[in-house]
Amino acid sequence: MYKFFLTITFIGLFVTTINAQRPETKQVNITGKVVDNETNQPLEYATIAFYSKQQNKIITGGITDIKGHFKISVPTGVYDISIEYISFKTQTIPNKRITSNENIGTFSLDIDAEALDAVEIIAERTTVEIRLDKKIYNVGKDLTVSGGTVSDVLDNVPSVSVDAEGNIALRGDGNVLILINGKPSGLVGINSTDALQQLPAESIEKVEVITSPSARYESEGTAGIINIILRRSKLQGLNGALTGNLGSPDAAGISGNINYRTGDVNFFNTSSYSYRESPGHNYIFTRFKQSGDFTDEKTDWTSIRKGITTNTGLEWYINNSASITTSFLYSNNDNERNSINRLLQFDQDMNLIGESNRLDPILNDSKTIQYSLNFTKDFEQSSHQLTFDFQYEKNDQDRFSEVVFNGITTDIVTTIDDQTQILLRTDYVLPLGENSQIEMGYRGDFDNKSTDYKVELLDIATNAFVVNDSLSNIFNFKQYVNAAYFQYGNKTGKFSYLLGLRMENTQITLDQPTSGDFETKNYTGLFPTVNLSYEISEDQSITLGYNRRLRRPFSFFLNPFPSRTSLTNIFQGNPDLDPTYSTKIDLGYLNRFGKFTLSSSLYYQHSTDVRNFISFETGEVVEINGIEVPVIQRSPVNLATSDRFGFEFNLNYSPTKKWRINSDFNLFKFATKGDFNGTNFDSEDLSWTFRVNNKLTLPGKIDWQTNINYRAPRNNSQGQSESTYSTNMAFSKDLFKDKASIAFNIRDLFDSIKFRSDLETDTFFSTRELQYRGGRTYNLSFTYRFNQKKKRQRSRNRGGDLEFEG
């Protein structure tokens, strides 16, 4: 912590020095009016932006009111002032010197006939920006996720998929890092799957898909990084939106965002409350080869998720070149899961020899608080910047369950998770001329987590509950990561490159006071990155990326004590897990021709110490109804090396302004080689995924959207999983002069999102069916916007531009 306080002191002295050296600026009010040149009618929601060439960015801006008037507080200086309105030609006042309050007059805008159709298309859809090391999907009016969650949004983003259990994968690889606003966040705290299903879809502004991260990013996540950017407005005055939704199975929610900017201060808040009921089931049928006996285990549950999340922040623009942003996040979720486990036992002739029922109601209370601070200093030269970030968060999660077996309470299971995380980060960017720059920085992640797992079993003799020391455990986990990086970027003509090197040191402590086990791990790695781009023409570009990354095991996977959700099928962590290392090469091609946009890539990835989940008989048995049943354990191990080859392309087609088709196809082959406990687990498979999204505007300006997803069968070292597919459909209509929208959507139209798999070992064979989200769902949502434009501003979407920022 000494380094942290030293850094804070340095930042404070730096800000004081900068403020003392810079000349004072004052805020003045700029007024005017915007009208339609043809009708002379006022244009409400026209955008006025003040761009500073010196700082190479928009300093401030605002929108017109219902009478076309605007009044914007602006720091004194020289600006290019732009006046824009959807489907109209932009007017610009170059090099306007502002020194005092001034009315800059009335602006009459002409309709842009050529851009009219294209503007409407871009305004309504999710658009993509191609950067040197990532793709940015600006989330537009995606009807199938209206009233949904962040998981629903991600499931519609190209290259990203969400499986039946809510796990997120990038190009079919689940080793992906999830960030919120570029940082780890309490919004994806202890259980990211549950958290992402509670955060409302309307809170997202854009999603960054980073398959070839530069050295600025942490090396975690062998598949890449998904960075979720939340909404925040910088327009002057008060603006926001409110959304309410109702659904079936029982679901309701309300969410809103509000921004208020006046002068040098911008206040923002995003809040939501949600209630969702989700039925699900997990069926496992097992045949034991030696005895020939069968077990048929069926678990049905209903999950109830209810909670509130609020994120409040303040931006203070100290002067024209420095700003401080601080925010506070609070999340409180009270969840329940009522599950019934029925176990049927059969002999080899399929005669029923035993039956039991196990009721396992789980109460889950989780709270998250997070405080973050950002300081940004822009120097006089464009892109010359220093940033500092501090973030502290605390996650508490308590789980309580009373297990009822055949009508008798037999187990009381209590789990208390306490986690604190501290992030320190500073980045410095220095331009070298107009087309080159260097960047360097430091990052420290300090994670402490304690899991107190207590199992109390009924003592039949005394009719009292006694703590079982062989099942109970306290697991203390510490992971401290210190990293430094350097990278250099340059653009020469149509060729751009970004070269970087990152060094990370990881220190891990595994402490089990109950058993007396104590272990430490310390490892340091170098992670080079190379990103190249060549712009063939304005519409075509080629990119090439190389990087080395790792995947550290979660504390849950290291905890060696078994779960109690089932007596015969258990999960148990492995404290001997090591990180997985991978190197990846990605060759991309972008082409825009006519009404088509094609984005494609070839990729190859080689990984060592790959983490796989294997199932095996433990050698132990449990007695149920007087019959001994073998216990099957599922655990993670560093099994093998793997090679992964793939080809992906995204094709977008807009035949008319009322019809758009987006598609995504990913074909990949993977080969795994490894042995565990004398058993060979080599496997090889070819699989693919396909997604198509169709949107059509019907008469009456009703939008109709259909989304279809398909995942082909996959084989692994112990079995295979069957194909899955899903269909989503939605309708939407704008109301009250586009200030409001109403949408109705159906997810999993054909009740087809079910995960089915077969598994075979030397001692048993099993089949499994899992449905996590509860099948078909219906949702009706209503959104009202005040002082906000429904439609997005236009984006050129050009590839090959040199974008160095992480």
PDB file of N, CA, C and O in Angstrom, residues 543-604:
ATOM      1  N   THR A 543      -5.358  -7.283 -41.472  1.00  0.00           N
ATOM      2  CA  THR A 543      -4.708  -7.172 -40.168  1.00  0.00           C
ATOM      3  C   THR A 543      -4.054  -8.498 -39.815  1.00  0.00           C
ATOM      4  O   THR A 543      -4.499  -9.568 -40.227  1.00  0.00           O
ATOM      5  N   LEU A 544      -2.989  -8.418 -39.038  1.00  0.00           N
ATOM      6  CA  LEU A 544      -2.291  -9.605 -38.553  1.00  0.00           C
ATOM      7  C   LEU A 544      -1.921  -9.369 -37.098  1.00  0.00           C
ATOM      8  O   LEU A 544      -1.298  -8.356 -36.762  1.00  0.00           O
ATOM      9  N   GLY A 545      -2.330 -10.291 -36.230  1.00  0.00           N
ATOM     10  CA  GLY A 545      -2.044 -10.154 -34.812  1.00  0.00           C
ATOM     11  C   GLY A 545      -1.377 -11.385 -34.239  1.00  0.00           C
ATOM     12  O   GLY A 545      -1.686 -12.523 -34.628  1.00  0.00           O
ATOM     13  N   TYR A 546      -0.447 -11.160 -33.307  1.00  0.00           N
ATOM     14  CA  TYR A 546       0.208 -12.243 -32.582  1.00  0.00           C
ATOM     15  C   TYR A 546       0.247 -11.851 -31.114  1.00  0.00           C
ATOM     16  O   TYR A 546       0.549 -10.699 -30.766  1.00  0.00           O
ATOM     17  N   ASN A 547      -0.041 -12.808 -30.222  1.00  0.00           N
ATOM     18  CA  ASN A 547       0.066 -12.509 -28.798  1.00  0.00           C
ATOM     19  C   ASN A 547       0.240 -13.793 -27.999  1.00  0.00           C
ATOM     20  O   ASN A 547      -0.122 -14.887 -28.445  1.00  0.00           O
ATOM     21  N   ARG A 548       0.795 -13.631 -26.820  1.00  0.00           N
ATOM     22  CA  ARG A 548       0.930 -14.726 -25.853  1.00  0.00           C
ATOM     23  C   ARG A 548       0.112 -14.356 -24.626  1.00  0.00           C
ATOM     24  O   ARG A 548       0.192 -13.223 -24.139  1.00  0.00           O
ATOM     25  N   ARG A 549      -0.685 -15.313 -24.112  1.00  0.00           N
ATOM     26  CA  ARG A 549      -1.572 -15.016 -22.999  1.00  0.00           C
ATOM     27  C   ARG A 549      -1.626 -16.213 -22.040  1.00  0.00           C
ATOM     28  O   ARG A 549      -1.066 -17.287 -22.334  1.00  0.00           O
ATOM     29  N   LEU A 550      -2.300 -16.019 -20.911  1.00  0.00           N
ATOM     30  CA  LEU A 550      -2.443 -17.100 -19.948  1.00  0.00           C
ATOM     31  C   LEU A 550      -3.836 -17.092 -19.350  1.00  0.00           C
ATOM     32  O   LEU A 550      -4.582 -16.118 -19.486  1.00  0.00           O
ATOM     33  N   ARG A 551      -4.187 -18.186 -18.694  1.00  0.00           N
ATOM     34  CA  ARG A 551      -5.465 -18.315 -18.000  1.00  0.00           C
ATOM     35  C   ARG A 551      -5.196 -18.888 -16.618  1.00  0.00           C
ATOM     36  O   ARG A 551      -4.843 -20.051 -16.469  1.00  0.00           O
ATOM     37  N   ARG A 552      -5.335 -18.035 -15.577  1.00  0.00           N
ATOM     38  CA  ARG A 552      -5.125 -18.489 -14.206  1.00  0.00           C
ATOM     39  C   ARG A 552      -6.383 -19.193 -13.697  1.00  0.00           C
ATOM     40  O   ARG A 552      -7.496 -18.797 -14.029  1.00  0.00           O
ATOM     41  N   PRO A 553      -6.228 -20.198 -12.851  1.00  0.00           N
ATOM     42  CA  PRO A 553      -7.413 -20.888 -12.310  1.00  0.00           C
ATOM     43  C   PRO A 553      -8.137 -20.018 -11.285  1.00  0.00           C
ATOM     44  O   PRO A 553      -7.504 -19.305 -10.503  1.00  0.00           O
ATOM     45  N   PHE A 554      -9.475 -20.055 -11.281  1.00  0.00           N
ATOM     46  CA  PHE A 554     -10.273 -19.355 -10.288  1.00  0.00           C
ATOM     47  C   PHE A 554     -10.112 -20.044  -8.931  1.00  0.00           C
ATOM     48  O   PHE A 554      -9.771 -21.232  -8.843  1.00  0.00           O
ATOM     49  N   SER A 555     -10.399 -19.307  -7.867  1.00  0.00           N
ATOM     50  CA  SER A 555     -10.307 -19.884  -6.526  1.00  0.00           C
ATOM     51  C   SER A 555     -11.279 -21.052  -6.361  1.00  0.00           C
ATOM     52  O   SER A 555     -10.989 -22.019  -5.654  1.00  0.00           O
ATOM     53  N   PHE A 556     -12.451 -20.983  -7.023  1.00  0.00           N
ATOM     54  CA  PHE A 556     -13.443 -22.058  -6.940  1.00  0.00           C
ATOM     55  C   PHE A 556     -12.874 -23.368  -7.476  1.00  0.00           C
ATOM     56  O   PHE A 556     -13.148 -24.447  -6.941  1.00  0.00           O
ATOM     57  N   PHE A 557     -12.060 -23.280  -8.541  1.00  0.00           N
ATOM     58  CA  PHE A 557     -11.467 -24.480  -9.125  1.00  0.00           C
ATOM     59  C   PHE A 557     -10.308 -25.022  -8.291  1.00  0.00           C
ATOM     60  O   PHE A 557      -9.875 -26.163  -8.500  1.00  0.00           O
ATOM     61  N   LEU A 558      -9.781 -24.219  -7.356  1.00  0.00           N
ATOM     62  CA  LEU A 558      -8.663 -24.644  -6.513  1.00  0.00           C
ATOM     63  C   LEU A 558      -9.120 -25.211  -5.178  1.00  0.00           C
ATOM     64  O   LEU A 558      -8.357 -25.916  -4.508  1.00  0.00           O
ATOM     65  N   ASN A 559     -10.350 -24.914  -4.785  1.00  0.00           N
ATOM     66  CA  ASN A 559     -10.864 -25.350  -3.487  1.00  0.00           C
ATOM     67  C   ASN A 559     -11.103 -26.865  -3.500  1.00  0.00           C
ATOM     68  O   ASN A 559     -11.944 -27.357  -4.256  1.00  0.00           O
ATOM     69  N   PRO A 560     -10.398 -27.646  -2.661  1.00  0.00           N
ATOM     70  CA  PRO A 560     -10.443 -29.108  -2.790  1.00  0.00           C
ATOM     71  C   PRO A 560     -11.619 -29.775  -2.080  1.00  0.00           C
ATOM     72  O   PRO A 560     -11.633 -31.009  -1.988  1.00  0.00           O
ATOM     73  N   PHE A 561     -12.607 -29.003  -1.610  1.00  0.00           N
ATOM     74  CA  PHE A 561     -13.704 -29.646  -0.897  1.00  0.00           C
ATOM     75  C   PHE A 561     -14.927 -29.776  -1.795  1.00  0.00           C
ATOM     76  O   PHE A 561     -15.279 -28.857  -2.532  1.00  0.00           O
ATOM     77  N   PRO A 562     -15.614 -30.944  -1.717  1.00  0.00           N
ATOM     78  CA  PRO A 562     -16.668 -31.254  -2.686  1.00  0.00           C
ATOM     79  C   PRO A 562     -17.965 -30.495  -2.423  1.00  0.00           C
ATOM     80  O   PRO A 562     -18.242 -30.066  -1.312  1.00  0.00           O
ATOM     81  N   SER A 563     -18.748 -30.360  -3.493  1.00  0.00           N
ATOM     82  CA  SER A 563     -20.078 -29.768  -3.393  1.00  0.00           C
ATOM     83  C   SER A 563     -21.035 -30.785  -2.780  1.00  0.00           C
ATOM     84  O   SER A 563     -20.750 -31.973  -2.718  1.00  0.00           O
ATOM     85  N   ARG A 564     -22.226 -30.307  -2.347  1.00  0.00           N
ATOM     86  CA  ARG A 564     -23.206 -31.191  -1.735  1.00  0.00           C
ATOM     87  C   ARG A 564     -24.545 -31.133  -2.461  1.00  0.00           C
ATOM     88  O   ARG A 564     -25.582 -31.477  -1.896  1.00  0.00           O
ATOM     89  N   THR A 565     -24.556 -30.666  -3.715  1.00  0.00           N
ATOM     90  CA  THR A 565     -25.826 -30.574  -4.435  1.00  0.00           C
ATOM     91  C   THR A 565     -26.362 -31.949  -4.811  1.00  0.00           C
ATOM     92  O   THR A 565     -27.535 -32.113  -5.083  1.00  0.00           O
ATOM     93  N   SER A 566     -25.475 -32.946  -4.849  1.00  0.00           N
ATOM     94  CA  SER A 566     -25.873 -34.322  -5.123  1.00  0.00           C
ATOM     95  C   SER A 566     -24.953 -35.241  -4.334  1.00  0.00           C
ATOM     96  O   SER A 566     -23.768 -34.948  -4.155  1.00  0.00           O
ATOM     97  N   LEU A 567     -25.498 -36.363  -3.857  1.00  0.00           N
ATOM     98  CA  LEU A 567     -24.679 -37.309  -3.115  1.00  0.00           C
ATOM     99  C   LEU A 567     -23.858 -38.199  -4.032  1.00  0.00           C
ATOM    100  O   LEU A 567     -22.798 -38.702  -3.647  1.00  0.00           O
ATOM    101  N   THR A 568     -24.347 -38.404  -5.251  1.00  0.00           N
ATOM    102  CA  THR A 568     -23.699 -39.358  -6.159  1.00  0.00           C
ATOM    103  C   THR A 568     -22.921 -38.688  -7.284  1.00  0.00           C
ATOM    104  O   THR A 568     -22.091 -39.339  -7.922  1.00  0.00           O
ATOM    105  N   ASN A 569     -23.191 -37.428  -7.573  1.00  0.00           N
ATOM    106  CA  ASN A 569     -22.453 -36.679  -8.601  1.00  0.00           C
ATOM    107  C   ASN A 569     -21.957 -35.382  -7.978  1.00  0.00           C
ATOM    108  O   ASN A 569     -22.743 -34.462  -7.716  1.00  0.00           O
ATOM    109  N   ILE A 570     -20.651 -35.295  -7.729  1.00  0.00           N
ATOM    110  CA  ILE A 570     -20.099 -34.156  -7.003  1.00  0.00           C
ATOM    111  C   ILE A 570     -19.071 -33.417  -7.858  1.00  0.00           C
ATOM    112  O   ILE A 570     -18.501 -33.973  -8.801  1.00  0.00           O
ATOM    113  N   PHE A 571     -18.858 -32.142  -7.501  1.00  0.00           N
ATOM    114  CA  PHE A 571     -17.767 -31.363  -8.096  1.00  0.00           C
ATOM    115  C   PHE A 571     -16.757 -31.059  -7.002  1.00  0.00           C
ATOM    116  O   PHE A 571     -17.123 -30.682  -5.885  1.00  0.00           O
ATOM    117  N   GLN A 572     -15.461 -31.184  -7.338  1.00  0.00           N
ATOM    118  CA  GLN A 572     -14.410 -30.910  -6.371  1.00  0.00           C
ATOM    119  C   GLN A 572     -13.245 -30.209  -7.056  1.00  0.00           C
ATOM    120  O   GLN A 572     -12.821 -30.591  -8.143  1.00  0.00           O
ATOM    121  N   GLY A 573     -12.738 -29.141  -6.419  1.00  0.00           N
ATOM    122  CA  GLY A 573     -11.632 -28.378  -6.982  1.00  0.00           C
ATOM    123  C   GLY A 573     -10.301 -29.099  -6.848  1.00  0.00           C
ATOM    124  O   GLY A 573     -10.176 -30.133  -6.188  1.00  0.00           O
ATOM    125  N   ASN A 574      -9.281 -28.490  -7.464  1.00  0.00           N
ATOM    126  CA  ASN A 574      -7.960 -29.113  -7.517  1.00  0.00           C
ATOM    127  C   ASN A 574      -6.902 -28.048  -7.189  1.00  0.00           C
ATOM    128  O   ASN A 574      -6.613 -27.188  -8.022  1.00  0.00           O
ATOM    129  N   PRO A 575      -6.316 -28.071  -5.977  1.00  0.00           N
ATOM    130  CA  PRO A 575      -5.344 -27.039  -5.597  1.00  0.00           C
ATOM    131  C   PRO A 575      -4.037 -27.100  -6.370  1.00  0.00           C
ATOM    132  O   PRO A 575      -3.225 -26.171  -6.292  1.00  0.00           O
ATOM    133  N   ASP A 576      -3.813 -28.177  -7.125  1.00  0.00           N
ATOM    134  CA  ASP A 576      -2.567 -28.317  -7.894  1.00  0.00           C
ATOM    135  C   ASP A 576      -2.684 -27.730  -9.302  1.00  0.00           C
ATOM    136  O   ASP A 576      -1.755 -27.868 -10.109  1.00  0.00           O
ATOM    137  N   LEU A 577      -3.800 -27.090  -9.616  1.00  0.00           N
ATOM    138  CA  LEU A 577      -3.961 -26.505 -10.957  1.00  0.00           C
ATOM    139  C   LEU A 577      -2.913 -25.424 -11.212  1.00  0.00           C
ATOM    140  O   LEU A 577      -2.625 -24.583 -10.353  1.00  0.00           O
ATOM    141  N   ASP A 578      -2.380 -25.424 -12.414  1.00  0.00           N
ATOM    142  CA  ASP A 578      -1.447 -24.392 -12.871  1.00  0.00           C
ATOM    143  C   ASP A 578      -2.105 -23.571 -13.973  1.00  0.00           C
ATOM    144  O   ASP A 578      -3.091 -24.003 -14.581  1.00  0.00           O
ATOM    145  N   PRO A 579      -1.576 -22.404 -14.274  1.00  0.00           N
ATOM    146  CA  PRO A 579      -2.161 -21.596 -15.350  1.00  0.00           C
ATOM    147  C   PRO A 579      -1.953 -22.238 -16.716  1.00  0.00           C
ATOM    148  O   PRO A 579      -0.993 -22.983 -16.940  1.00  0.00           O
ATOM    149  N   THR A 580      -2.859 -21.932 -17.622  1.00  0.00           N
ATOM    150  CA  THR A 580      -2.747 -22.348 -19.019  1.00  0.00           C
ATOM    151  C   THR A 580      -2.099 -21.224 -19.816  1.00  0.00           C
ATOM    152  O   THR A 580      -2.497 -20.063 -19.705  1.00  0.00           O
ATOM    153  N   TYR A 581      -1.098 -21.551 -20.629  1.00  0.00           N
ATOM    154  CA  TYR A 581      -0.429 -20.565 -21.483  1.00  0.00           C
ATOM    155  C   TYR A 581      -0.801 -20.838 -22.948  1.00  0.00           C
ATOM    156  O   TYR A 581      -0.907 -21.988 -23.365  1.00  0.00           O
ATOM    157  N   SER A 582      -0.961 -19.773 -23.709  1.00  0.00           N
ATOM    158  CA  SER A 582      -1.290 -19.957 -25.123  1.00  0.00           C
ATOM    159  C   SER A 582      -0.633 -18.874 -25.965  1.00  0.00           C
ATOM    160  O   SER A 582      -0.396 -17.752 -25.499  1.00  0.00           O
ATOM    161  N   THR A 583      -0.331 -19.231 -27.209  1.00  0.00           N
ATOM    162  CA  THR A 583       0.115 -18.271 -28.214  1.00  0.00           C
ATOM    163  C   THR A 583      -0.867 -18.341 -29.383  1.00  0.00           C
ATOM    164  O   THR A 583      -1.331 -19.424 -29.740  1.00  0.00           O
ATOM    165  N   LYS A 584      -1.158 -17.184 -29.958  1.00  0.00           N
ATOM    166  CA  LYS A 584      -2.191 -17.140 -30.990  1.00  0.00           C
ATOM    167  C   LYS A 584      -1.783 -16.200 -32.114  1.00  0.00           C
ATOM    168  O   LYS A 584      -1.198 -15.148 -31.891  1.00  0.00           O
ATOM    169  N   ILE A 585      -2.148 -16.607 -33.348  1.00  0.00           N
ATOM    170  CA  ILE A 585      -1.949 -15.790 -34.546  1.00  0.00           C
ATOM    171  C   ILE A 585      -3.314 -15.590 -35.198  1.00  0.00           C
ATOM    172  O   ILE A 585      -4.086 -16.545 -35.338  1.00  0.00           O
ATOM    173  N   ASP A 586      -3.617 -14.348 -35.582  1.00  0.00           N
ATOM    174  CA  ASP A 586      -4.929 -14.020 -36.144  1.00  0.00           C
ATOM    175  C   ASP A 586      -4.739 -13.152 -37.388  1.00  0.00           C
ATOM    176  O   ASP A 586      -4.151 -12.070 -37.320  1.00  0.00           O
ATOM    177  N   LEU A 587      -5.203 -13.651 -38.549  1.00  0.00           N
ATOM    178  CA  LEU A 587      -5.116 -12.917 -39.810  1.00  0.00           C
ATOM    179  C   LEU A 587      -6.520 -12.479 -40.215  1.00  0.00           C
ATOM    180  O   LEU A 587      -7.401 -13.318 -40.420  1.00  0.00           O
ATOM    181  N   GLY A 588      -6.744 -11.160 -40.308  1.00  0.00           N
ATOM    182  CA  GLY A 588      -8.075 -10.639 -40.589  1.00  0.00           C
ATOM    183  C   GLY A 588      -8.160  -9.910 -41.921  1.00  0.00           C
ATOM    184  O   GLY A 588      -7.167  -9.355 -42.418  1.00  0.00           O
ATOM    185  N   TYR A 589      -9.365  -9.913 -42.502  1.00  0.00           N
ATOM    186  CA  TYR A 589      -9.604  -9.222 -43.773  1.00  0.00           C
ATOM    187  C   TYR A 589     -10.968  -8.534 -43.708  1.00  0.00           C
ATOM    188  O   TYR A 589     -11.965  -9.153 -43.301  1.00  0.00           O
ATOM    189  N   LEU A 590     -11.012  -7.269 -44.083  1.00  0.00           N
ATOM    190  CA  LEU A 590     -12.247  -6.482 -44.091  1.00  0.00           C
ATOM    191  C   LEU A 590     -12.477  -5.924 -45.486  1.00  0.00           C
ATOM    192  O   LEU A 590     -11.562  -5.388 -46.105  1.00  0.00           O
ATOM    193  N   ASN A 591     -13.714  -6.048 -45.995  1.00  0.00           N
ATOM    194  CA  ASN A 591     -14.046  -5.544 -47.326  1.00  0.00           C
ATOM    195  C   ASN A 591     -15.487  -5.046 -47.336  1.00  0.00           C
ATOM    196  O   ASN A 591     -16.400  -5.718 -46.851  1.00  0.00           O
ATOM    197  N   ARG A 592     -15.687  -3.855 -47.878  1.00  0.00           N
ATOM    198  CA  ARG A 592     -17.025  -3.297 -48.079  1.00  0.00           C
ATOM    199  C   ARG A 592     -17.249  -3.142 -49.584  1.00  0.00           C
ATOM    200  O   ARG A 592     -16.488  -2.472 -50.270  1.00  0.00           O
ATOM    201  N   PHE A 593     -18.294  -3.793 -50.086  1.00  0.00           N
ATOM    202  CA  PHE A 593     -18.573  -3.709 -51.518  1.00  0.00           C
ATOM    203  C   PHE A 593     -20.087  -3.648 -51.695  1.00  0.00           C
ATOM    204  O   PHE A 593     -20.827  -4.509 -51.246  1.00  0.00           O
ATOM    205  N   GLY A 594     -20.514  -2.590 -52.358  1.00  0.00           N
ATOM    206  CA  GLY A 594     -21.945  -2.408 -52.573  1.00  0.00           C
ATOM    207  C   GLY A 594     -22.694  -2.338 -51.261  1.00  0.00           C
ATOM    208  O   GLY A 594     -22.366  -1.554 -50.369  1.00  0.00           O
ATOM    209  N   LYS A 595     -23.686  -3.194 -51.121  1.00  0.00           N
ATOM    210  CA  LYS A 595     -24.499  -3.225 -49.906  1.00  0.00           C
ATOM    211  C   LYS A 595     -24.031  -4.301 -48.929  1.00  0.00           C
ATOM    212  O   LYS A 595     -24.742  -4.638 -47.991  1.00  0.00           O
ATOM    213  N   PHE A 596     -22.814  -4.833 -49.170  1.00  0.00           N
ATOM    214  CA  PHE A 596     -22.263  -5.886 -48.318  1.00  0.00           C
ATOM    215  C   PHE A 596     -21.083  -5.353 -47.508  1.00  0.00           C
ATOM    216  O   PHE A 596     -20.340  -4.483 -47.954  1.00  0.00           O
ATOM    217  N   THR A 597     -20.913  -5.933 -46.314  1.00  0.00           N
ATOM    218  CA  THR A 597     -19.709  -5.725 -45.517  1.00  0.00           C
ATOM    219  C   THR A 597     -19.231  -7.092 -45.045  1.00  0.00           C
ATOM    220  O   THR A 597     -19.976  -7.828 -44.389  1.00  0.00           O
ATOM    221  N   LEU A 598     -17.986  -7.444 -45.384  1.00  0.00           N
ATOM    222  CA  LEU A 598     -17.414  -8.740 -45.033  1.00  0.00           C
ATOM    223  C   LEU A 598     -16.235  -8.532 -44.089  1.00  0.00           C
ATOM    224  O   LEU A 598     -15.312  -7.787 -44.384  1.00  0.00           O
ATOM    225  N   SER A 599     -16.305  -9.196 -42.949  1.00  0.00           N
ATOM    226  CA  SER A 599     -15.193  -9.188 -41.998  1.00  0.00           C
ATOM    227  C   SER A 599     -14.845 -10.643 -41.701  1.00  0.00           C
ATOM    228  O   SER A 599     -15.691 -11.412 -41.238  1.00  0.00           O
ATOM    229  N   SER A 600     -13.602 -11.052 -41.976  1.00  0.00           N
ATOM    230  CA  SER A 600     -13.233 -12.458 -41.828  1.00  0.00           C
ATOM    231  C   SER A 600     -11.858 -12.576 -41.178  1.00  0.00           C
ATOM    232  O   SER A 600     -11.080 -11.622 -41.144  1.00  0.00           O
ATOM    233  N   SER A 601     -11.559 -13.770 -40.664  1.00  0.00           N
ATOM    234  CA  SER A 601     -10.250 -13.999 -40.060  1.00  0.00           C
ATOM    235  C   SER A 601      -9.920 -15.484 -40.044  1.00  0.00           C
ATOM    236  O   SER A 601     -10.803 -16.343 -39.937  1.00  0.00           O
ATOM    237  N   LEU A 602      -8.628 -15.773 -40.160  1.00  0.00           N
ATOM    238  CA  LEU A 602      -8.057 -17.100 -39.945  1.00  0.00           C
ATOM    239  C   LEU A 602      -7.243 -17.035 -38.660  1.00  0.00           C
ATOM    240  O   LEU A 602      -6.491 -16.074 -38.454  1.00  0.00           O
ATOM    241  N   TYR A 603      -7.381 -18.049 -37.789  1.00  0.00           N
ATOM    242  CA  TYR A 603      -6.642 -17.987 -36.533  1.00  0.00           C
ATOM    243  C   TYR A 603      -6.112 -19.364 -36.149  1.00  0.00           C
ATOM    244  O   TYR A 603      -6.662 -20.403 -36.504  1.00  0.00           O
ATOM    245  N   TYR A 604      -5.005 -19.329 -35.411  1.00  0.00           N
ATOM    246  CA  TYR A 604      -4.375 -20.546 -34.891  1.00  0.00           C
ATOM    247  C   TYR A 604      -3.928 -20.283 -33.454  1.00  0.00           C
ATOM    248  O   TYR A 604      -3.366 -19.220 -33.153  1.00  0.00           O
TER     249      TYR A 604
END
